[in-house]
């Protein structure tokens, strides 16, 4: 019997052995609701305050940016209802650089979140519920504010069906 005298060594999983745990702190931030079922409007006068646990890197970015929480299901499969997104304010370069990005902008006194899409050399701001709401063609009246850079929450998968 070859196994006689051999002892089995149990190997402990080491997947977190070299994992660097970042320091997280709770901060209270303003979260604006974005209803993807509608035209894409965000009311920057209406928000909730919520405490989130964030590490130092994203905490500083959140303090400078605008945080929106998605309502509705028109941003699927990329984002789902309840996802929280960080919009970083930045200087405007050109709309072409923002092709296929999600942006926050001001138009005719309202603030919106929409996709930038260029087709046949023309730029448009496209609502996520594009079956109901038409595109806005790029023009000089549109004031760019920033774009979605990060998702800052861990998604709750309770309401998602696979």
Tab-separated table of N, CA and C in Angstrom:
chain	number	residue	atom	x	y	z
A	1	UNK	N	0.856	-1.186	0.000
A	1	UNK	CA	0.000	0.000	0.000
A	1	UNK	C	0.892	1.236	0.000
A	2	UNK	N	0.829	1.998	-1.085
A	2	UNK	CA	1.711	3.163	-1.233
A	2	UNK	C	1.330	4.299	-0.297
A	3	UNK	N	0.045	4.387	0.025
A	3	UNK	CA	-0.402	5.524	0.828
A	3	UNK	C	-0.041	5.385	2.301
A	4	UNK	N	0.454	4.253	2.691
A	4	UNK	CA	0.803	4.056	4.093
A	4	UNK	C	1.900	5.021	4.505
A	5	UNK	N	1.697	5.703	5.607
A	5	UNK	CA	2.695	6.616	6.131
A	5	UNK	C	2.643	8.011	5.517
A	6	UNK	N	1.778	8.254	4.521
A	6	UNK	CA	1.650	9.595	3.920
A	6	UNK	C	0.540	10.357	4.626
A	7	UNK	N	0.783	11.606	4.862
A	7	UNK	CA	-0.259	12.430	5.462
A	7	UNK	C	-0.736	13.450	4.428
A	8	UNK	N	-1.996	13.675	4.427
A	8	UNK	CA	-2.570	14.643	3.485
A	8	UNK	C	-2.400	16.043	4.051
A	9	UNK	N	-1.948	16.952	3.209
A	9	UNK	CA	-1.796	18.346	3.623
A	9	UNK	C	-2.956	19.134	3.020
A	10	UNK	N	-3.708	19.789	3.869
A	10	UNK	CA	-4.838	20.586	3.397
A	10	UNK	C	-4.316	21.964	3.027
A	11	UNK	N	-4.575	22.344	1.783
A	11	UNK	CA	-4.137	23.666	1.315
A	11	UNK	C	-5.236	24.684	1.568
A	12	UNK	N	-4.887	25.728	2.249
A	12	UNK	CA	-5.846	26.810	2.499
A	12	UNK	C	-5.893	27.716	1.271
A	13	UNK	N	-7.080	28.171	0.886
A	13	UNK	CA	-7.156	29.098	-0.253
A	13	UNK	C	-6.399	30.386	0.050
A	14	UNK	N	-5.654	30.870	-0.920
A	14	UNK	CA	-4.832	32.056	-0.700
A	14	UNK	C	-5.198	33.174	-1.667
A	15	UNK	N	-6.443	33.197	-2.162
A	15	UNK	CA	-6.807	34.201	-3.147
A	15	UNK	C	-6.733	35.631	-2.618
A	16	UNK	N	-6.809	35.835	-1.312
A	16	UNK	CA	-6.748	37.178	-0.746
A	16	UNK	C	-5.413	37.471	-0.063
A	17	UNK	N	-4.441	36.574	-0.227
A	17	UNK	CA	-3.174	36.702	0.480
A	17	UNK	C	-2.459	38.021	0.185
A	18	UNK	N	-2.421	38.419	-1.072
A	18	UNK	CA	-1.706	39.642	-1.448
A	18	UNK	C	-2.653	40.802	-1.727
A	19	UNK	N	-3.866	40.689	-1.269
A	19	UNK	CA	-4.874	41.711	-1.512
A	19	UNK	C	-4.655	42.879	-0.562
A	20	UNK	N	-4.579	44.063	-1.124
A	20	UNK	CA	-4.382	45.271	-0.325
A	20	UNK	C	-5.748	45.871	-0.009
A	21	UNK	N	-6.099	45.887	1.235
A	21	UNK	CA	-7.397	46.420	1.637
A	21	UNK	C	-7.268	47.926	1.813
A	22	UNK	N	-8.089	48.655	1.037
A	22	UNK	CA	-8.055	50.109	1.099
A	22	UNK	C	-8.895	50.591	2.264
A	23	UNK	N	-8.489	51.706	2.813
A	23	UNK	CA	-9.228	52.300	3.909
A	23	UNK	C	-10.483	52.951	3.346
A	24	UNK	N	-11.615	52.609	3.907
A	24	UNK	CA	-12.870	53.212	3.477
A	24	UNK	C	-13.435	54.042	4.615
A	25	UNK	N	-14.130	55.089	4.225
A	25	UNK	CA	-14.785	55.955	5.193
A	25	UNK	C	-16.181	56.239	4.713
A	26	UNK	N	-17.045	56.502	5.659
A	26	UNK	CA	-18.412	56.859	5.315
A	26	UNK	C	-18.481	58.365	5.081
A	27	UNK	N	-19.040	58.757	3.929
A	27	UNK	CA	-19.276	60.180	3.682
A	27	UNK	C	-20.717	60.343	3.232
A	28	UNK	N	-21.272	61.488	3.515
A	28	UNK	CA	-22.634	61.799	3.098
A	28	UNK	C	-22.555	62.623	1.829
A	29	UNK	N	-23.292	62.173	0.806
A	29	UNK	CA	-23.264	62.868	-0.479
A	29	UNK	C	-24.684	63.116	-0.974
A	30	UNK	N	-24.793	64.044	-1.915
A	30	UNK	CA	-26.058	64.314	-2.586
A	30	UNK	C	-26.181	63.344	-3.759
A	31	UNK	N	-27.354	62.727	-3.873
A	31	UNK	CA	-27.618	61.824	-4.990
A	31	UNK	C	-28.868	62.326	-5.710
A	32	UNK	N	-28.707	62.551	-7.009
A	32	UNK	CA	-29.802	63.038	-7.841
A	32	UNK	C	-30.413	61.859	-8.579
A	33	UNK	N	-31.731	61.869	-8.737
A	33	UNK	CA	-32.410	60.778	-9.424
A	33	UNK	C	-32.427	61.027	-10.926
A	34	UNK	N	-32.112	59.982	-11.673
A	34	UNK	CA	-32.183	60.029	-13.126
A	34	UNK	C	-33.148	58.940	-13.574
A	35	UNK	N	-34.264	59.340	-14.191
A	35	UNK	CA	-35.265	58.387	-14.649
A	35	UNK	C	-35.014	58.069	-16.115
A	36	UNK	N	-34.459	56.895	-16.388
A	36	UNK	CA	-34.119	56.517	-17.758
A	36	UNK	C	-35.349	56.278	-18.620
A	37	UNK	N	-36.516	56.131	-18.007
A	37	UNK	CA	-37.745	55.934	-18.758
A	37	UNK	C	-38.216	57.227	-19.423
A	38	UNK	N	-37.707	58.349	-18.957
A	38	UNK	CA	-38.180	59.646	-19.438
A	38	UNK	C	-37.175	60.270	-20.392
A	39	UNK	N	-37.282	61.574	-20.575
A	39	UNK	CA	-36.472	62.293	-21.566
A	39	UNK	C	-35.012	62.423	-21.172
A	40	UNK	N	-34.665	62.071	-19.937
A	40	UNK	CA	-33.278	62.158	-19.505
A	40	UNK	C	-33.008	63.327	-18.583
A	41	UNK	N	-34.044	63.999	-18.123
A	41	UNK	CA	-33.879	65.185	-17.287
A	41	UNK	C	-33.442	64.808	-15.870
A	42	UNK	N	-32.546	65.624	-15.323
A	42	UNK	CA	-32.081	65.494	-13.947
A	42	UNK	C	-32.351	66.823	-13.264
A	43	UNK	N	-33.117	66.816	-12.179
A	43	UNK	CA	-33.407	68.039	-11.433
A	43	UNK	C	-32.300	68.241	-10.401
A	44	UNK	N	-31.405	69.200	-10.651
A	44	UNK	CA	-30.279	69.433	-9.747
A	44	UNK	C	-30.679	70.201	-8.493
A	45	UNK	N	-31.965	70.508	-8.359
A	45	UNK	CA	-32.469	71.113	-7.130
A	45	UNK	C	-33.120	70.070	-6.229
A	46	UNK	N	-33.271	68.847	-6.730
A	46	UNK	CA	-33.941	67.793	-5.980
A	46	UNK	C	-32.972	66.629	-5.794
A	47	UNK	N	-32.642	66.332	-4.552
A	47	UNK	CA	-31.692	65.264	-4.255
A	47	UNK	C	-32.001	64.652	-2.905
A	48	UNK	N	-31.408	63.498	-2.667
A	48	UNK	CA	-31.438	62.894	-1.340
A	48	UNK	C	-30.006	62.874	-0.841
A	49	UNK	N	-29.850	62.894	0.449
A	49	UNK	CA	-28.517	62.756	1.039
A	49	UNK	C	-28.389	61.328	1.551
A	50	UNK	N	-27.250	60.742	1.248
A	50	UNK	CA	-27.055	59.350	1.627
A	50	UNK	C	-25.613	59.141	2.048
A	51	UNK	N	-25.422	58.304	3.044
A	51	UNK	CA	-24.073	57.961	3.494
A	51	UNK	C	-23.593	56.750	2.714
A	52	UNK	N	-22.413	56.866	2.115
A	52	UNK	CA	-21.811	55.759	1.375
A	52	UNK	C	-20.426	55.471	1.936
A	53	UNK	N	-20.030	54.210	1.882
A	53	UNK	CA	-18.689	53.810	2.284
A	53	UNK	C	-17.813	53.830	1.035
A	54	UNK	N	-16.827	54.728	0.996
A	54	UNK	CA	-15.986	54.886	-0.185
A	54	UNK	C	-14.529	54.939	0.221
A	55	UNK	N	-13.647	54.425	-0.665
A	55	UNK	CA	-12.225	54.533	-0.386
A	55	UNK	C	-11.739	55.924	-0.788
A	56	UNK	N	-10.519	56.248	-0.409
A	56	UNK	CA	-9.975	57.597	-0.594
A	56	UNK	C	-9.957	58.070	-2.030
A	57	UNK	N	-9.624	57.182	-2.981
A	57	UNK	CA	-9.539	57.591	-4.373
A	57	UNK	C	-10.876	58.098	-4.889
A	58	UNK	N	-11.902	57.305	-4.739
A	58	UNK	CA	-13.196	57.700	-5.283
A	58	UNK	C	-13.882	58.744	-4.407
A	59	UNK	N	-13.565	58.752	-3.122
A	59	UNK	CA	-14.166	59.739	-2.222
A	59	UNK	C	-13.855	61.148	-2.694
A	60	UNK	N	-12.607	61.406	-3.089
A	60	UNK	CA	-12.228	62.733	-3.562
A	60	UNK	C	-12.919	63.075	-4.879
A	61	UNK	N	-13.071	62.083	-5.767
A	61	UNK	CA	-13.744	62.319	-7.041
A	61	UNK	C	-15.226	62.614	-6.833
A	62	UNK	N	-15.860	61.907	-5.907
A	62	UNK	CA	-17.285	62.101	-5.632
A	62	UNK	C	-17.533	63.508	-5.094
A	63	UNK	N	-16.632	63.999	-4.260
A	63	UNK	CA	-16.795	65.341	-3.690
A	63	UNK	C	-16.797	66.421	-4.768
A	64	UNK	N	-16.103	66.193	-5.876
A	64	UNK	CA	-16.007	67.178	-6.955
A	64	UNK	C	-17.054	66.969	-8.043
A	65	UNK	N	-17.664	65.795	-8.083
A	65	UNK	CA	-18.560	65.453	-9.179
A	65	UNK	C	-20.026	65.526	-8.808
A	66	UNK	N	-20.838	64.936	-9.668
A	66	UNK	CA	-22.281	64.848	-9.478
A	66	UNK	C	-22.636	63.369	-9.498
A	67	UNK	N	-23.428	62.932	-8.515
A	67	UNK	CA	-23.788	61.526	-8.393
A	67	UNK	C	-25.274	61.376	-8.727
A	68	UNK	N	-25.561	60.427	-9.634
A	68	UNK	CA	-26.947	60.155	-9.994
A	68	UNK	C	-27.272	58.702	-9.693
A	69	UNK	N	-28.531	58.463	-9.365
A	69	UNK	CA	-29.002	57.087	-9.162
A	69	UNK	C	-30.035	56.808	-10.237
A	70	UNK	N	-29.874	55.683	-10.895
A	70	UNK	CA	-30.736	55.330	-12.018
A	70	UNK	C	-32.064	54.777	-11.535
A	71	UNK	N	-33.105	55.298	-12.150
A	71	UNK	CA	-34.450	54.771	-11.963
A	71	UNK	C	-34.912	54.318	-13.350
A	72	UNK	N	-35.588	53.210	-13.424
A	72	UNK	CA	-36.054	52.713	-14.714
A	72	UNK	C	-35.079	51.722	-15.313
A	73	UNK	N	-35.484	51.121	-16.440
A	73	UNK	CA	-34.692	50.026	-16.998
A	73	UNK	C	-34.165	50.294	-18.405
A	74	UNK	N	-34.153	51.532	-18.851
A	74	UNK	CA	-33.732	51.807	-20.224
A	74	UNK	C	-32.222	51.878	-20.427
A	75	UNK	N	-31.425	51.769	-19.372
A	75	UNK	CA	-29.975	51.786	-19.539
A	75	UNK	C	-29.398	50.361	-19.553
A	76	UNK	N	-30.270	49.366	-19.447
A	76	UNK	CA	-29.813	47.979	-19.490
A	76	UNK	C	-29.308	47.655	-20.887
A	77	UNK	N	-28.326	46.841	-21.065
A	77	UNK	CA	-27.721	45.927	-20.098
A	77	UNK	C	-26.515	46.507	-19.374
A	78	UNK	N	-26.190	47.766	-19.602
A	78	UNK	CA	-24.990	48.338	-18.990
A	78	UNK	C	-25.215	48.757	-17.542
A	79	UNK	N	-26.350	49.397	-17.295
A	79	UNK	CA	-26.676	49.851	-15.949
A	79	UNK	C	-28.122	49.485	-15.649
A	80	UNK	N	-28.400	49.277	-14.367
A	80	UNK	CA	-29.713	48.835	-13.937
A	80	UNK	C	-30.284	49.791	-12.905
A	81	UNK	N	-31.593	49.684	-12.700
A	81	UNK	CA	-32.251	50.512	-11.699
A	81	UNK	C	-31.535	50.353	-10.360
A	82	UNK	N	-31.250	51.468	-9.726
A	82	UNK	CA	-30.552	51.458	-8.441
A	82	UNK	C	-29.060	51.679	-8.549
A	83	UNK	N	-28.485	51.526	-9.742
A	83	UNK	CA	-27.053	51.779	-9.912
A	83	UNK	C	-26.773	53.258	-9.660
A	84	UNK	N	-25.634	53.521	-9.063
A	84	UNK	CA	-25.227	54.879	-8.734
A	84	UNK	C	-23.994	55.224	-9.557
A	85	UNK	N	-24.084	56.320	-10.314
A	85	UNK	CA	-23.023	56.688	-11.245
A	85	UNK	C	-22.410	58.027	-10.869
A	86	UNK	N	-21.118	58.132	-11.080
A	86	UNK	CA	-20.387	59.381	-10.840
A	86	UNK	C	-20.180	60.093	-12.169
A	87	UNK	N	-20.619	61.341	-12.217
A	87	UNK	CA	-20.378	62.196	-13.373
A	87	UNK	C	-19.281	63.174	-12.968
A	88	UNK	N	-18.157	63.079	-13.646
A	88	UNK	CA	-17.057	63.994	-13.364
A	88	UNK	C	-17.223	65.244	-14.196
A	89	UNK	N	-17.188	66.388	-13.520
A	89	UNK	CA	-17.221	67.668	-14.225
A	89	UNK	C	-15.869	67.852	-14.889
A	90	UNK	N	-15.887	68.344	-16.116
A	90	UNK	CA	-14.622	68.540	-16.822
A	90	UNK	C	-14.779	69.627	-17.874
A	91	UNK	N	-13.653	70.129	-18.302
A	91	UNK	CA	-13.645	71.136	-19.366
A	91	UNK	C	-14.088	70.491	-20.668
A	92	UNK	N	-14.797	71.243	-21.460
A	92	UNK	CA	-15.281	70.738	-22.739
A	92	UNK	C	-14.181	70.777	-23.774
A	93	UNK	N	-13.997	69.660	-24.480
A	93	UNK	CA	-13.051	69.580	-25.584
A	93	UNK	C	-13.813	69.689	-26.894
A	94	UNK	N	-14.367	68.563	-27.319
A	94	UNK	CA	-15.209	68.554	-28.514
A	94	UNK	C	-16.225	67.427	-28.369
A	95	UNK	N	-17.350	67.577	-29.034
A	95	UNK	CA	-18.380	66.545	-28.978
A	95	UNK	C	-17.884	65.254	-29.612
A	96	UNK	N	-17.040	65.354	-30.635
A	96	UNK	CA	-16.538	64.150	-31.294
A	96	UNK	C	-15.754	63.267	-30.318
A	97	UNK	N	-15.024	63.888	-29.383
A	97	UNK	CA	-14.278	63.126	-28.374
A	97	UNK	C	-15.214	62.366	-27.440
A	98	UNK	N	-16.463	62.799	-27.369
A	98	UNK	CA	-17.437	62.215	-26.447
A	98	UNK	C	-18.365	61.210	-27.127
A	99	UNK	N	-18.089	60.886	-28.402
A	99	UNK	CA	-18.932	59.948	-29.134
A	99	UNK	C	-19.077	58.645	-28.351
A	100	UNK	N	-20.313	58.212	-28.185
A	100	UNK	CA	-20.670	56.972	-27.496
A	100	UNK	C	-20.411	57.023	-25.984
A	101	UNK	N	-20.362	58.228	-25.432
A	101	UNK	CA	-20.220	58.413	-23.985
A	101	UNK	C	-21.554	58.894	-23.422
A	102	UNK	N	-21.722	58.757	-22.117
A	102	UNK	CA	-22.907	59.255	-21.428
A	102	UNK	C	-22.518	60.574	-20.776
A	103	UNK	N	-23.265	61.636	-21.093
A	103	UNK	CA	-22.891	62.974	-20.649
A	103	UNK	C	-24.028	63.654	-19.886
A	104	UNK	N	-23.638	64.627	-19.080
A	104	UNK	CA	-24.567	65.523	-18.395
A	104	UNK	C	-24.405	66.874	-19.062
A	105	UNK	N	-25.513	67.490	-19.457
A	105	UNK	CA	-25.444	68.778	-20.145
A	105	UNK	C	-26.671	69.605	-19.806
A	106	UNK	N	-26.581	70.882	-20.107
A	106	UNK	CA	-27.697	71.800	-19.897
A	106	UNK	C	-28.186	72.286	-21.252
A	107	UNK	N	-29.509	72.323	-21.419
A	107	UNK	CA	-30.121	72.764	-22.664
A	107	UNK	C	-31.464	73.395	-22.340
A	108	UNK	N	-31.648	74.624	-22.789
A	108	UNK	CA	-32.898	75.367	-22.580
A	108	UNK	C	-33.321	75.374	-21.111
A	109	UNK	N	-32.352	75.601	-20.216
A	109	UNK	CA	-32.638	75.734	-18.793
A	109	UNK	C	-32.851	74.435	-18.043
A	110	UNK	N	-32.742	73.302	-18.708
A	110	UNK	CA	-32.904	71.999	-18.069
A	110	UNK	C	-31.592	71.227	-18.142
A	111	UNK	N	-31.398	70.293	-17.208
A	111	UNK	CA	-30.200	69.457	-17.182
A	111	UNK	C	-30.600	68.033	-17.553
A	112	UNK	N	-29.785	67.407	-18.427
A	112	UNK	CA	-30.099	66.090	-18.951
A	112	UNK	C	-28.902	65.156	-18.877
A	113	UNK	N	-29.202	63.853	-18.870
A	113	UNK	CA	-28.211	62.795	-19.064
A	113	UNK	C	-28.629	62.061	-20.330
A	114	UNK	N	-27.712	62.022	-21.298
A	114	UNK	CA	-27.995	61.318	-22.557
A	114	UNK	C	-26.704	60.765	-23.133
A	115	UNK	N	-26.854	59.937	-24.169
A	115	UNK	CA	-25.709	59.400	-24.901
A	115	UNK	C	-25.353	60.361	-26.024
A	116	UNK	N	-24.064	60.501	-26.294
A	116	UNK	CA	-23.597	61.243	-27.463
A	116	UNK	C	-23.419	60.219	-28.577
A	117	UNK	N	-23.980	60.522	-29.737
A	117	UNK	CA	-23.873	59.595	-30.858
A	117	UNK	C	-23.675	60.377	-32.152
A	118	UNK	N	-22.622	60.023	-32.867
A	118	UNK	CA	-22.340	60.630	-34.170
A	118	UNK	C	-22.663	59.629	-35.253
A	119	UNK	N	-23.461	60.057	-36.213
A	119	UNK	CA	-23.771	59.247	-37.389
A	119	UNK	C	-23.752	60.160	-38.605
A	120	UNK	N	-23.099	59.719	-39.641
A	120	UNK	CA	-22.997	60.497	-40.884
A	120	UNK	C	-22.469	61.910	-40.629
A	121	UNK	N	-21.522	62.032	-39.685
A	121	UNK	CA	-20.891	63.308	-39.413
A	121	UNK	C	-21.707	64.272	-38.559
A	122	UNK	N	-22.900	63.890	-38.143
A	122	UNK	CA	-23.739	64.751	-37.313
A	122	UNK	C	-23.826	64.175	-35.901
A	123	UNK	N	-23.716	65.065	-34.914
A	123	UNK	CA	-23.797	64.644	-33.525
A	123	UNK	C	-25.173	64.849	-32.949
A	124	UNK	N	-25.598	63.899	-32.140
A	124	UNK	CA	-26.896	63.974	-31.477
A	124	UNK	C	-26.762	63.554	-30.018
A	125	UNK	N	-27.652	64.073	-29.208
A	125	UNK	CA	-27.809	63.623	-27.837
A	125	UNK	C	-29.044	62.739	-27.838
A	126	UNK	N	-28.862	61.482	-27.456
A	126	UNK	CA	-29.889	60.469	-27.604
A	126	UNK	C	-30.399	60.051	-26.225
A	127	UNK	N	-31.713	60.139	-26.032
A	127	UNK	CA	-32.328	59.679	-24.787
A	127	UNK	C	-32.254	58.160	-24.736
A	128	UNK	N	-32.151	57.604	-23.550
A	128	UNK	CA	-32.128	56.153	-23.422
A	128	UNK	C	-33.482	55.563	-23.796
A	129	UNK	N	-34.561	56.302	-23.565
A	129	UNK	CA	-35.886	55.887	-24.014
A	129	UNK	C	-36.153	56.557	-25.363
A	130	UNK	N	-35.356	56.177	-26.361
A	130	UNK	CA	-35.388	56.846	-27.669
A	130	UNK	C	-36.617	56.503	-28.502
A	131	UNK	N	-37.388	55.522	-28.077
A	131	UNK	CA	-38.629	55.223	-28.804
A	131	UNK	C	-39.683	56.294	-28.539
A	132	UNK	N	-39.556	56.990	-27.415
A	132	UNK	CA	-40.531	58.013	-27.046
A	132	UNK	C	-39.965	59.425	-27.214
A	133	UNK	N	-38.696	59.609	-26.888
A	133	UNK	CA	-38.087	60.942	-26.882
A	133	UNK	C	-37.091	61.072	-28.021
A	134	UNK	N	-37.224	62.141	-28.788
A	134	UNK	CA	-36.374	62.356	-29.946
A	134	UNK	C	-34.970	62.810	-29.586
A	135	UNK	N	-34.092	62.738	-30.566
A	135	UNK	CA	-32.710	63.187	-30.411
A	135	UNK	C	-32.651	64.704	-30.414
A	136	UNK	N	-31.616	65.226	-29.775
A	136	UNK	CA	-31.324	66.656	-29.838
A	136	UNK	C	-30.060	66.796	-30.659
A	137	UNK	N	-30.136	67.536	-31.748
A	137	UNK	CA	-28.962	67.740	-32.590
A	137	UNK	C	-28.011	68.712	-31.912
A	138	UNK	N	-26.714	68.433	-32.024
A	138	UNK	CA	-25.701	69.288	-31.411
A	138	UNK	C	-25.836	70.717	-31.935
A	139	UNK	N	-25.756	71.665	-30.987
A	139	UNK	CA	-25.772	73.080	-31.361
A	139	UNK	C	-25.053	73.882	-30.292
A	140	UNK	N	-24.892	75.168	-30.524
A	140	UNK	CA	-24.138	76.044	-29.612
A	140	UNK	C	-24.880	76.352	-28.326
A	141	UNK	N	-26.159	76.001	-28.232
A	141	UNK	CA	-26.941	76.280	-27.022
A	141	UNK	C	-26.743	75.206	-25.948
A	142	UNK	N	-26.108	74.106	-26.301
A	142	UNK	CA	-25.908	72.998	-25.362
A	142	UNK	C	-24.650	73.269	-24.546
A	143	UNK	N	-24.805	73.252	-23.226
A	143	UNK	CA	-23.670	73.499	-22.326
A	143	UNK	C	-23.258	72.168	-21.688
A	144	UNK	N	-22.075	71.714	-22.030
A	144	UNK	CA	-21.535	70.461	-21.505
A	144	UNK	C	-21.120	70.651	-20.048
A	145	UNK	N	-21.467	69.680	-19.195
A	145	UNK	CA	-21.098	69.736	-17.778
A	145	UNK	C	-20.065	68.669	-17.443
A	146	UNK	N	-20.299	67.434	-17.873
A	146	UNK	CA	-19.372	66.345	-17.568
A	146	UNK	C	-19.889	65.038	-18.119
A	147	UNK	N	-19.148	63.954	-17.808
A	147	UNK	CA	-19.568	62.642	-18.311
A	147	UNK	C	-19.469	61.581	-17.240
A	148	UNK	N	-20.203	60.498	-17.469
A	148	UNK	CA	-20.183	59.372	-16.539
A	148	UNK	C	-18.813	58.718	-16.632
A	149	UNK	N	-18.167	58.591	-15.470
A	149	UNK	CA	-16.836	57.983	-15.414
A	149	UNK	C	-16.794	56.687	-14.621
A	150	UNK	N	-17.667	56.582	-13.603
A	150	UNK	CA	-17.583	55.414	-12.726
A	150	UNK	C	-18.952	55.020	-12.210
A	151	UNK	N	-19.075	53.744	-11.923
A	151	UNK	CA	-20.204	53.240	-11.149
A	151	UNK	C	-19.672	53.097	-9.730
A	152	UNK	N	-20.365	53.681	-8.765
A	152	UNK	CA	-19.782	53.717	-7.416
A	152	UNK	C	-20.497	52.823	-6.413
A	153	UNK	N	-21.440	52.042	-6.854
A	153	UNK	CA	-22.070	51.123	-5.911
A	153	UNK	C	-21.866	49.692	-6.366
A	154	UNK	N	-22.038	48.804	-5.438
A	154	UNK	CA	-22.066	47.395	-5.798
A	154	UNK	C	-23.528	47.058	-6.001
A	155	UNK	N	-23.835	46.535	-7.138
A	155	UNK	CA	-25.217	46.307	-7.541
A	155	UNK	C	-25.889	45.284	-6.639
A	156	UNK	N	-27.116	45.600	-6.241
A	156	UNK	CA	-27.954	44.651	-5.527
A	156	UNK	C	-28.661	43.809	-6.592
A	157	UNK	N	-28.381	42.539	-6.634
A	157	UNK	CA	-28.908	41.675	-7.680
A	157	UNK	C	-30.259	41.059	-7.357
A	158	UNK	N	-30.898	41.454	-6.250
A	158	UNK	CA	-32.166	40.856	-5.863
A	158	UNK	C	-33.240	40.993	-6.937
A	159	UNK	N	-33.331	42.168	-7.576
A	159	UNK	CA	-34.408	42.414	-8.523
A	159	UNK	C	-34.078	42.089	-9.966
A	160	UNK	N	-32.908	41.529	-10.233
A	160	UNK	CA	-32.498	41.256	-11.610
A	160	UNK	C	-32.769	39.798	-11.933
A	161	UNK	N	-33.443	39.595	-13.058
A	161	UNK	CA	-33.729	38.225	-13.486
A	161	UNK	C	-32.752	37.828	-14.574
A	162	UNK	N	-32.204	36.628	-14.477
A	162	UNK	CA	-31.230	36.154	-15.446
A	162	UNK	C	-31.849	35.115	-16.362
